[in-house]
Amino acid sequence: MLIKSKMGEYSVVRPLTLGEWANHYLVTDGEGIARILMVARRPIDNGKVDSTFVALEKLLEKSDELEQIYSETSDKKLHYDWLFPTVLDRFSIASQADRKALVLEYRDADPREFFPLVQVLNQNQRLDFKTSAWVLGRFLKLEDFFELADEKRPLYLPFVQQNILISPENHRMMPLDWSRITRRKTRDQLETNLHKEVSFIEELINAKSFYTLETPKGDFRKYRAYSASLAEADKGYLELLKLCHWLIDGLDVTNDPGGRTRLTFDPEDIHRKFYHGYCCDGRNYEGLDDLYGREFHPFTTLPR
Amino acid sequence: MGRDLFTRTSYEAARVAHKVTKTSHVTREAEQKAHSTGKLNPAVDPAVDMIRRSLMRFEPKDDGTFEVTVGCPIPIESTCDTTGSMGNNVDIAMKNFPDLYELAAEFLPGYDPQFALGIFGDVCDRFVFQRPQFEMTPGAIVNYLKNMVPEHAGGDVPEDPHYGLFAAAYMTSAYANRIGLKGYHFLITDASAHTRFSYDTFVRIFGDKFLERVHENGFENISKESISSLSIGEVVLDLLKRSHAYMIHIGSSWGSSNFWEQIYGAERVVMIPSTEYLPVVEAAIIGLTEGTLDVGDLKGYLKKHIQPVKVVNQLATELEKIDLRAQEALRYKITGDGHQIPKAGDIFRSKTDLWPISDEESLESDPSDDSEASEKLEWV
């Protein structure tokens, strides 16, 4: 099927998700480049697509702004713009009840390289520690970016397992269905989301063997096998994930066996502690650096 | 009810006829009268004919049926602070009304926008709340604006706009609501509010028969006893069932805007730097909600009407977050049920009917044709 807008034509390759408010399709544009087409499910969902457009534009604007700030003190790049798609085209499909549509691009990535992470669970397989660590790092970076993008009214994308795409080659992780994005109403929503994200990672590494994943291109790839016996560092990693839950709860005395006092936190703080560990009440808590000897490079976030 | 449409010329003529050609102190005569009599003019007294109605305008036909003269009525109500620094808001409303009407009507094609621009003071003031009927003709609008009695002074915090919110939620009867659409309500203030209600204050504002009218209007669960436990948040939740309701916060007081965000939700609190921008902001909210102003065109629209780029950017950020196309979604639901929004020229059998005769006939025809056709279409 060919979908036309004023800017171009998009050939539908295959559906990706049929969501509550929007459907997503893998399409190719006139030059054969793969894109994601997001279409309101029904005309009454047009507002959701418009809100998605506003949110993604705002994220892009903020990402550029933060990149500019960071470039004044660093040669590195923040690459917050790798966490969300950018809108290339926006139009109504006149022949289909004027439903609103967005054409989305993943910066520096081919959407055909991404696959739904939930496939790992569906096939009763496992994710290796290294991959799981960067997926969690990306989650924390995304939540941190939402806080940075609008401190007063942060954006909020409820975590749903089925919505997560990854591309292991270039360490990319991205939610597919952005029509769920809204404004965060309470701090609890952030905490709940973070808990779900860490739990998802725990679930992903608690399976049995190596994993084979199908990309949207339709090919199957085999990723690293995992030894049945846990190395000491890997045992420590599982402890680190537990620690993440405590950090999300702000080390509330009711949740923390150490009975320590409640600490303030934000996603960036957890992100930093996840990689570098931290010291509290005279005790050292190991991060990925300690466990794997700097094998993991933390994702760059704006220093505060 | 006629077929008069608003024009800037007719509005200016109405101002001349009502002797309110000045730009300030347009309410001076009403204030003096209220001071001597202790009473409000019936045009703005919430106790007079308590339920505010937004109805279709018809012209009777020889065969006993009724023809719609303008279109589906859309009630647009505001409850505006007139205490302290907000004391000259009626002057501003009188001056800016032609802008408000024209800008709003642009985004309501085929509809009949009807305005009830009310004001509030404090419970310690003589008049806590003033609310006109929904009006659409220049003469009636000028008449109610000139008869308002703004408090000017006072302005202690928190304030008392919540009686106005109660009236908007439970003392309104609108045709738009009956067919599944919503009207618009704008609370305009620069301060936070008390959160609880007093029965005695209700009686002061509306008279001792107010609960009977509220019950007749369909809210039988509200009683003298329940009023004491009623909160402003519950009232706003009920108001949202009938209106696209927004709190327009004048100025940038973090404390009070945070207060209102807890009540309305952050997406329904719109911060603006000055009342000067109210007509454009209210119209933009209507346009974005109706889907007649695309959010991609919002900045261009604001630039057309507002000079300072900083203000344009600030307002765009505030307005982009609202519930986009919410009224359009309701319209789709109505058309999905096989109805059409009534328009000028439609014929009603009776003034109290919900739908025009033509709509009834189309519903009687076999609707399966359309659904079969739509199933044949291949959609992404």
Coordinates of C-alpha atoms in Angstrom, one line a residue, chain B:
Chain B
M1 CA -34.6 33.7 19.4
G2 CA -33.6 35.3 16.2
R3 CA -30.8 35.0 13.8
D4 CA -28.7 38.0 14.6
L5 CA -25.0 37.5 14.2
F6 CA -22.3 39.4 16.1
T7 CA -20.5 42.2 14.2
R8 CA -18.0 44.7 15.5
T9 CA -20.2 47.5 14.2
S10 CA -23.3 46.2 16.0
Y11 CA -21.2 45.9 19.2
E12 CA -20.1 49.5 19.0
A13 CA -23.7 50.5 18.3
A14 CA -24.8 48.6 21.4
R15 CA -22.1 50.4 23.5
V16 CA -23.4 53.7 22.2
A17 CA -27.0 52.7 23.0
H18 CA -26.0 51.6 26.5
K19 CA -23.9 54.7 27.0
V20 CA -20.7 52.9 27.7
T21 CA -18.4 54.4 25.1
K22 CA -15.5 55.0 27.5
T23 CA -12.7 52.5 27.9
S24 CA -12.6 52.7 31.7
H25 CA -15.1 52.7 34.6
V26 CA -17.8 51.1 32.4
T27 CA -19.4 49.7 35.5
R28 CA -19.5 52.9 37.5
E29 CA -23.3 53.4 37.2
A30 CA -24.0 49.8 38.2
E31 CA -21.6 50.1 41.2
Q32 CA -23.3 53.3 42.4
K33 CA -26.7 51.6 42.1
A34 CA -25.6 48.5 43.9
H35 CA -24.1 50.6 46.6
S36 CA -27.4 52.4 47.2
T37 CA -29.7 49.4 46.8
G38 CA -27.5 46.5 48.0
K39 CA -28.7 44.5 45.0
L40 CA -27.3 43.4 41.7
N41 CA -28.9 44.0 38.4
P42 CA -31.0 40.9 37.3
A43 CA -28.8 40.5 34.2
V44 CA -25.8 39.5 36.4
D45 CA -27.4 38.3 39.6
P46 CA -26.8 34.5 40.0
A47 CA -30.0 34.3 42.1
V48 CA -32.2 35.4 39.2
D49 CA -33.3 32.5 37.0
M50 CA -30.5 30.5 38.5
I51 CA -29.9 27.9 35.8
R52 CA -27.9 29.4 32.9
R53 CA -29.1 28.0 29.5
S54 CA -27.3 27.7 26.2
L55 CA -30.0 26.8 23.6
M56 CA -30.4 26.5 19.9
R57 CA -31.9 29.5 18.1
F58 CA -34.9 28.6 16.1
E59 CA -37.5 30.4 13.8
P60 CA -41.0 28.9 13.8
K61 CA -42.2 27.7 10.4
D62 CA -45.8 27.7 9.2
D63 CA -46.1 24.0 9.4
G64 CA -45.4 24.0 13.1
T65 CA -41.8 22.9 12.9
F66 CA -38.7 25.0 13.8
E67 CA -35.8 26.0 11.7
V68 CA -32.3 26.3 13.1
T69 CA -31.2 29.9 12.4
V70 CA -27.5 29.9 13.3
G71 CA -26.1 26.5 14.3
C72 CA -25.4 24.3 17.2
P73 CA -24.9 26.5 20.3
I74 CA -21.5 26.3 22.1
P75 CA -21.5 27.8 25.6
I76 CA -18.3 29.7 26.4
E77 CA -18.2 30.8 30.0
S78 CA -15.5 32.6 32.0
T79 CA -15.3 33.2 35.7
C80 CA -12.9 36.1 36.1
D81 CA -11.2 37.5 39.2
T82 CA -12.0 41.2 39.8
T83 CA -10.3 41.6 43.2
G84 CA -7.2 43.6 43.9
S85 CA -4.9 44.1 40.8
M86 CA -7.5 42.3 38.7
G87 CA -10.2 44.9 39.5
N88 CA -10.3 46.4 36.0
N89 CA -11.1 43.2 34.2
V90 CA -14.6 44.1 33.3
D91 CA -13.3 47.2 31.5
I92 CA -10.9 45.0 29.7
A93 CA -13.6 42.5 28.8
M94 CA -15.8 45.2 27.5
K95 CA -13.0 46.5 25.3
N96 CA -11.7 43.1 24.1
F97 CA -15.0 41.3 23.6
P98 CA -15.2 41.9 19.8
D99 CA -11.7 40.4 19.5
L100 CA -12.8 37.4 21.7
Y101 CA -15.9 36.8 19.7
E102 CA -14.3 37.1 16.3
L103 CA -11.3 35.0 17.2
A104 CA -13.4 32.3 18.9
A105 CA -16.0 32.2 16.1
E106 CA -13.3 31.7 13.5
F107 CA -12.6 28.3 15.1
L108 CA -16.3 27.4 15.5
P109 CA -17.5 27.4 11.9
G110 CA -21.2 26.6 11.7
Y111 CA -21.7 26.9 15.4
D112 CA -23.4 29.6 17.5
P113 CA -20.9 30.7 20.2
Q114 CA -22.8 31.9 23.3
F115 CA -20.9 33.8 26.0
A116 CA -21.5 34.1 29.8
L117 CA -18.6 36.2 31.1
G118 CA -18.9 36.1 34.9
I119 CA -16.8 37.6 37.7
F120 CA -16.0 36.8 41.3
G121 CA -14.9 38.6 44.4
D122 CA -14.2 37.3 47.9
V123 CA -16.7 35.9 50.5
C124 CA -16.0 39.0 52.6
D125 CA -17.1 41.2 49.7
R126 CA -20.7 42.4 49.1
F127 CA -21.0 40.3 46.0
V128 CA -19.1 37.0 45.8
F129 CA -20.1 36.0 42.3
Q130 CA -21.9 37.4 39.3
R131 CA -23.1 35.3 36.4
P132 CA -25.0 36.4 33.3
Q133 CA -27.0 34.1 31.0
F134 CA -25.4 32.8 27.9
E135 CA -25.8 35.6 25.3
M136 CA -24.8 36.0 21.7
T137 CA -26.2 39.4 20.7
P138 CA -24.1 42.6 21.2
G139 CA -26.9 44.4 23.1
A140 CA -27.3 41.6 25.7
I141 CA -23.6 41.3 26.2
V142 CA -22.9 45.0 26.6
N143 CA -25.9 45.1 29.0
Y144 CA -24.6 42.4 31.3
L145 CA -21.0 43.7 31.3
K146 CA -22.0 47.3 32.1
N147 CA -24.2 46.0 35.0
M148 CA -21.4 44.1 36.8
V149 CA -20.2 45.2 40.1
P150 CA -16.5 44.4 40.3
E151 CA -15.0 44.7 43.8
H152 CA -11.7 46.4 42.7
A153 CA -10.3 46.4 46.2
G154 CA -9.5 43.5 48.5
G155 CA -7.8 40.6 46.9
D156 CA -6.7 38.7 49.9
V157 CA -5.5 35.2 49.3
P158 CA -6.8 32.5 48.9
E159 CA -9.8 33.8 46.9
D160 CA -13.3 32.4 46.3
P161 CA -13.9 31.5 42.7
H162 CA -15.1 28.1 43.6
Y163 CA -18.8 29.2 43.9
G164 CA -18.5 30.1 40.2
L165 CA -17.1 26.7 39.4
F166 CA -20.0 25.1 41.3
A167 CA -22.5 27.1 39.2
A168 CA -20.7 26.2 36.0
A169 CA -20.8 22.5 36.9
Y170 CA -24.3 22.1 38.4
M171 CA -26.3 25.1 37.4
T172 CA -25.9 25.0 33.6
S173 CA -28.2 23.5 31.0
A174 CA -26.7 23.3 27.6
Y175 CA -27.9 21.7 24.3
A176 CA -24.3 20.9 23.4
N177 CA -24.1 18.7 26.5
R178 CA -27.3 16.9 25.6
I179 CA -25.9 15.7 22.2
G180 CA -22.5 14.7 23.6
L181 CA -20.4 17.8 23.0
K182 CA -18.9 20.1 25.6
G183 CA -18.8 23.8 26.1
Y184 CA -15.8 25.8 27.3
H185 CA -15.1 27.2 30.8
F186 CA -12.2 29.5 31.7
L187 CA -11.3 30.4 35.2
I188 CA -9.2 33.5 35.2
T189 CA -7.2 34.5 38.2
D190 CA -3.8 35.2 39.7
A191 CA -4.3 33.6 43.1
S192 CA -5.1 30.3 44.8
A193 CA -8.6 29.6 46.2
H194 CA -10.4 28.3 49.2
T195 CA -11.2 24.6 48.7
R196 CA -14.3 24.1 50.8
F197 CA -17.9 25.5 50.4
S198 CA -20.2 27.1 52.9
Y199 CA -24.0 26.6 52.7
D200 CA -24.6 30.0 54.0
T201 CA -22.5 31.6 51.3
F202 CA -24.5 29.6 48.7
V203 CA -27.7 31.1 50.1
R204 CA -26.1 34.6 50.0
I205 CA -25.2 34.2 46.4
F206 CA -28.1 32.2 45.0
G207 CA -30.9 32.5 47.6
D208 CA -32.5 29.8 49.7
K209 CA -34.1 27.9 46.8
F210 CA -30.7 27.1 45.1
L211 CA -30.6 23.4 46.0
E212 CA -34.1 22.9 44.5
R213 CA -32.8 24.3 41.2
V214 CA -29.7 22.2 41.4
H215 CA -31.8 19.1 41.9
E216 CA -34.1 20.0 39.1
N217 CA -31.0 20.4 36.9
G218 CA -30.2 16.7 37.5
F219 CA -27.9 16.8 40.5
E220 CA -30.1 15.3 43.2
N221 CA -27.1 14.0 45.1
I222 CA -26.1 17.4 46.3
S223 CA -27.6 18.2 49.6
K224 CA -27.1 20.8 52.4
E225 CA -25.2 18.1 54.3
S226 CA -23.0 17.1 51.4
I227 CA -21.9 20.6 50.6
S228 CA -19.8 20.9 53.7
S229 CA -17.7 17.9 52.6
L230 CA -17.6 18.9 48.9
S231 CA -14.2 20.0 47.7
I232 CA -13.2 22.3 44.8
G233 CA -11.4 19.3 43.2
E234 CA -14.6 17.3 43.0
V235 CA -16.5 20.2 41.5
V236 CA -13.8 20.7 38.8
L237 CA -14.0 16.9 38.0
D238 CA -17.8 17.3 37.5
L239 CA -17.2 20.5 35.5
L240 CA -14.9 18.6 33.2
K241 CA -17.7 16.3 32.3
R242 CA -19.6 19.1 30.6
S243 CA -16.9 21.6 29.7
H244 CA -13.4 21.8 28.3
A245 CA -12.4 23.6 31.4
Y246 CA -9.1 25.5 31.8
M247 CA -7.6 27.6 34.5
I248 CA -5.9 30.7 33.0
H249 CA -3.3 31.9 35.4
I250 CA -2.3 35.6 35.0
G251 CA 1.3 36.2 35.9
S252 CA 3.8 33.6 37.1
S253 CA 3.2 33.0 40.8
W254 CA 4.6 29.5 41.3
G255 CA 2.6 28.9 44.5
S256 CA -0.8 29.6 43.1
S257 CA -0.2 27.9 39.7
N258 CA 1.0 24.8 41.6
F259 CA -2.2 24.9 43.6
W260 CA -4.3 25.0 40.5
E261 CA -2.3 22.2 38.8
Q262 CA -3.3 20.0 41.7
I263 CA -6.9 20.8 41.0
Y264 CA -7.1 20.9 37.2
G265 CA -4.0 18.9 36.2
A266 CA -0.9 20.6 34.7
E267 CA -2.3 20.3 31.2
R268 CA -5.3 22.5 32.1
V269 CA -3.4 25.3 33.8
V270 CA -2.3 27.9 31.2
M271 CA 0.0 30.6 32.4
I272 CA -0.2 33.9 30.6
P273 CA 1.7 37.1 31.4
S274 CA -1.2 39.5 31.0
T275 CA -5.0 39.7 30.6
E276 CA -4.2 41.5 27.3
Y277 CA -3.7 38.1 25.7
L278 CA -6.9 36.5 26.9
P279 CA -8.9 36.7 23.6
V280 CA -6.1 35.1 21.6
V281 CA -5.4 32.5 24.3
E282 CA -9.1 31.5 24.8
A283 CA -9.6 31.3 21.0
A284 CA -6.5 29.2 20.6
I285 CA -7.7 26.8 23.3
I286 CA -11.0 26.5 21.4
G287 CA -9.3 26.0 18.1
L288 CA -6.9 23.4 19.3
T289 CA -9.7 21.6 21.1
E290 CA -12.1 21.7 18.1
G291 CA -9.3 20.6 15.8
T292 CA -9.8 23.8 13.7
L293 CA -6.4 25.1 14.7
D294 CA -3.7 22.6 14.0
V295 CA -1.0 22.5 16.7
G296 CA 1.6 22.8 13.9
D297 CA 0.1 26.2 13.0
L298 CA -0.2 27.4 16.6
K299 CA 3.0 29.5 16.6
G300 CA 2.1 31.2 13.3
Y301 CA -1.4 31.9 14.7
L302 CA 0.1 33.5 17.8
K303 CA 2.6 35.5 15.8
K304 CA -0.2 37.0 13.8
H305 CA -1.9 38.4 16.9
I306 CA 1.0 39.0 19.4
Q307 CA 4.1 41.0 18.8
P308 CA 6.7 40.0 21.4
V309 CA 8.4 36.8 20.3
K310 CA 9.1 35.9 23.9
V311 CA 5.4 35.9 24.7
V312 CA 4.6 34.0 21.5
N313 CA 7.0 31.2 22.6
Q314 CA 5.8 31.2 26.2
L315 CA 2.1 30.9 25.1
A316 CA 2.9 28.3 22.5
T317 CA 4.5 26.1 25.2
E318 CA 1.5 26.6 27.5
L319 CA -1.0 25.9 24.8
E320 CA 0.7 22.9 23.1
K321 CA 0.1 20.8 26.3
I322 CA -3.7 21.0 26.4
D323 CA -6.0 18.2 25.4
L324 CA -5.7 18.5 21.7
R325 CA -8.7 17.8 19.4
A326 CA -10.8 16.7 22.4
Q327 CA -14.0 18.3 20.9
E328 CA -13.2 16.8 17.5
A329 CA -13.1 13.4 19.1
L330 CA -16.6 14.0 20.6
R331 CA -17.8 15.1 17.2
Y332 CA -16.4 11.9 15.6
K333 CA -18.3 9.9 18.3
I334 CA -21.5 11.6 17.5
T335 CA -21.1 11.1 13.7
G336 CA -20.0 7.5 14.4
D337 CA -23.4 7.0 16.1
G338 CA -25.1 8.1 12.9
H339 CA -25.9 11.7 13.8
Q340 CA -24.9 15.0 12.3
I341 CA -24.2 18.1 14.4
P342 CA -27.3 20.4 13.7
K343 CA -26.6 23.3 11.4
A344 CA -28.4 26.4 10.2
G345 CA -31.4 25.4 8.1
D346 CA -32.1 22.1 9.8
I347 CA -35.7 21.5 10.8
F348 CA -36.7 20.3 14.3
R349 CA -40.2 18.9 15.0
S350 CA -40.1 20.4 18.5
K351 CA -37.8 22.9 20.1
T352 CA -37.0 20.4 22.8
D353 CA -36.1 17.6 20.4
L354 CA -32.5 16.3 20.5
W355 CA -32.0 15.9 16.7
P356 CA -33.5 17.5 13.6
I357 CA -36.1 15.7 11.5
S358 CA -33.6 15.1 8.7
D359 CA -31.3 13.3 11.1
E360 CA -34.1 11.1 12.3
E361 CA -34.9 10.2 8.7
S362 CA -31.3 9.3 7.9
L363 CA -31.2 7.1 11.0
E364 CA -34.3 5.3 9.8
S365 CA -32.6 4.4 6.5
D366 CA -30.4 1.4 6.3
P367 CA -27.1 2.3 7.9
S368 CA -25.4 -1.0 6.7
D369 CA -24.4 0.5 3.4
D370 CA -21.9 2.8 4.9
S371 CA -20.4 0.2 7.2
E372 CA -20.0 -2.3 4.4
A373 CA -18.3 0.3 2.3
S374 CA -15.9 1.2 5.1
E375 CA -15.0 -2.4 5.6
K376 CA -14.1 -2.7 2.0
L377 CA -11.6 0.1 2.3
E378 CA -8.1 -1.1 3.0
W379 CA -6.7 1.0 5.9
V380 CA -3.3 1.1 7.6

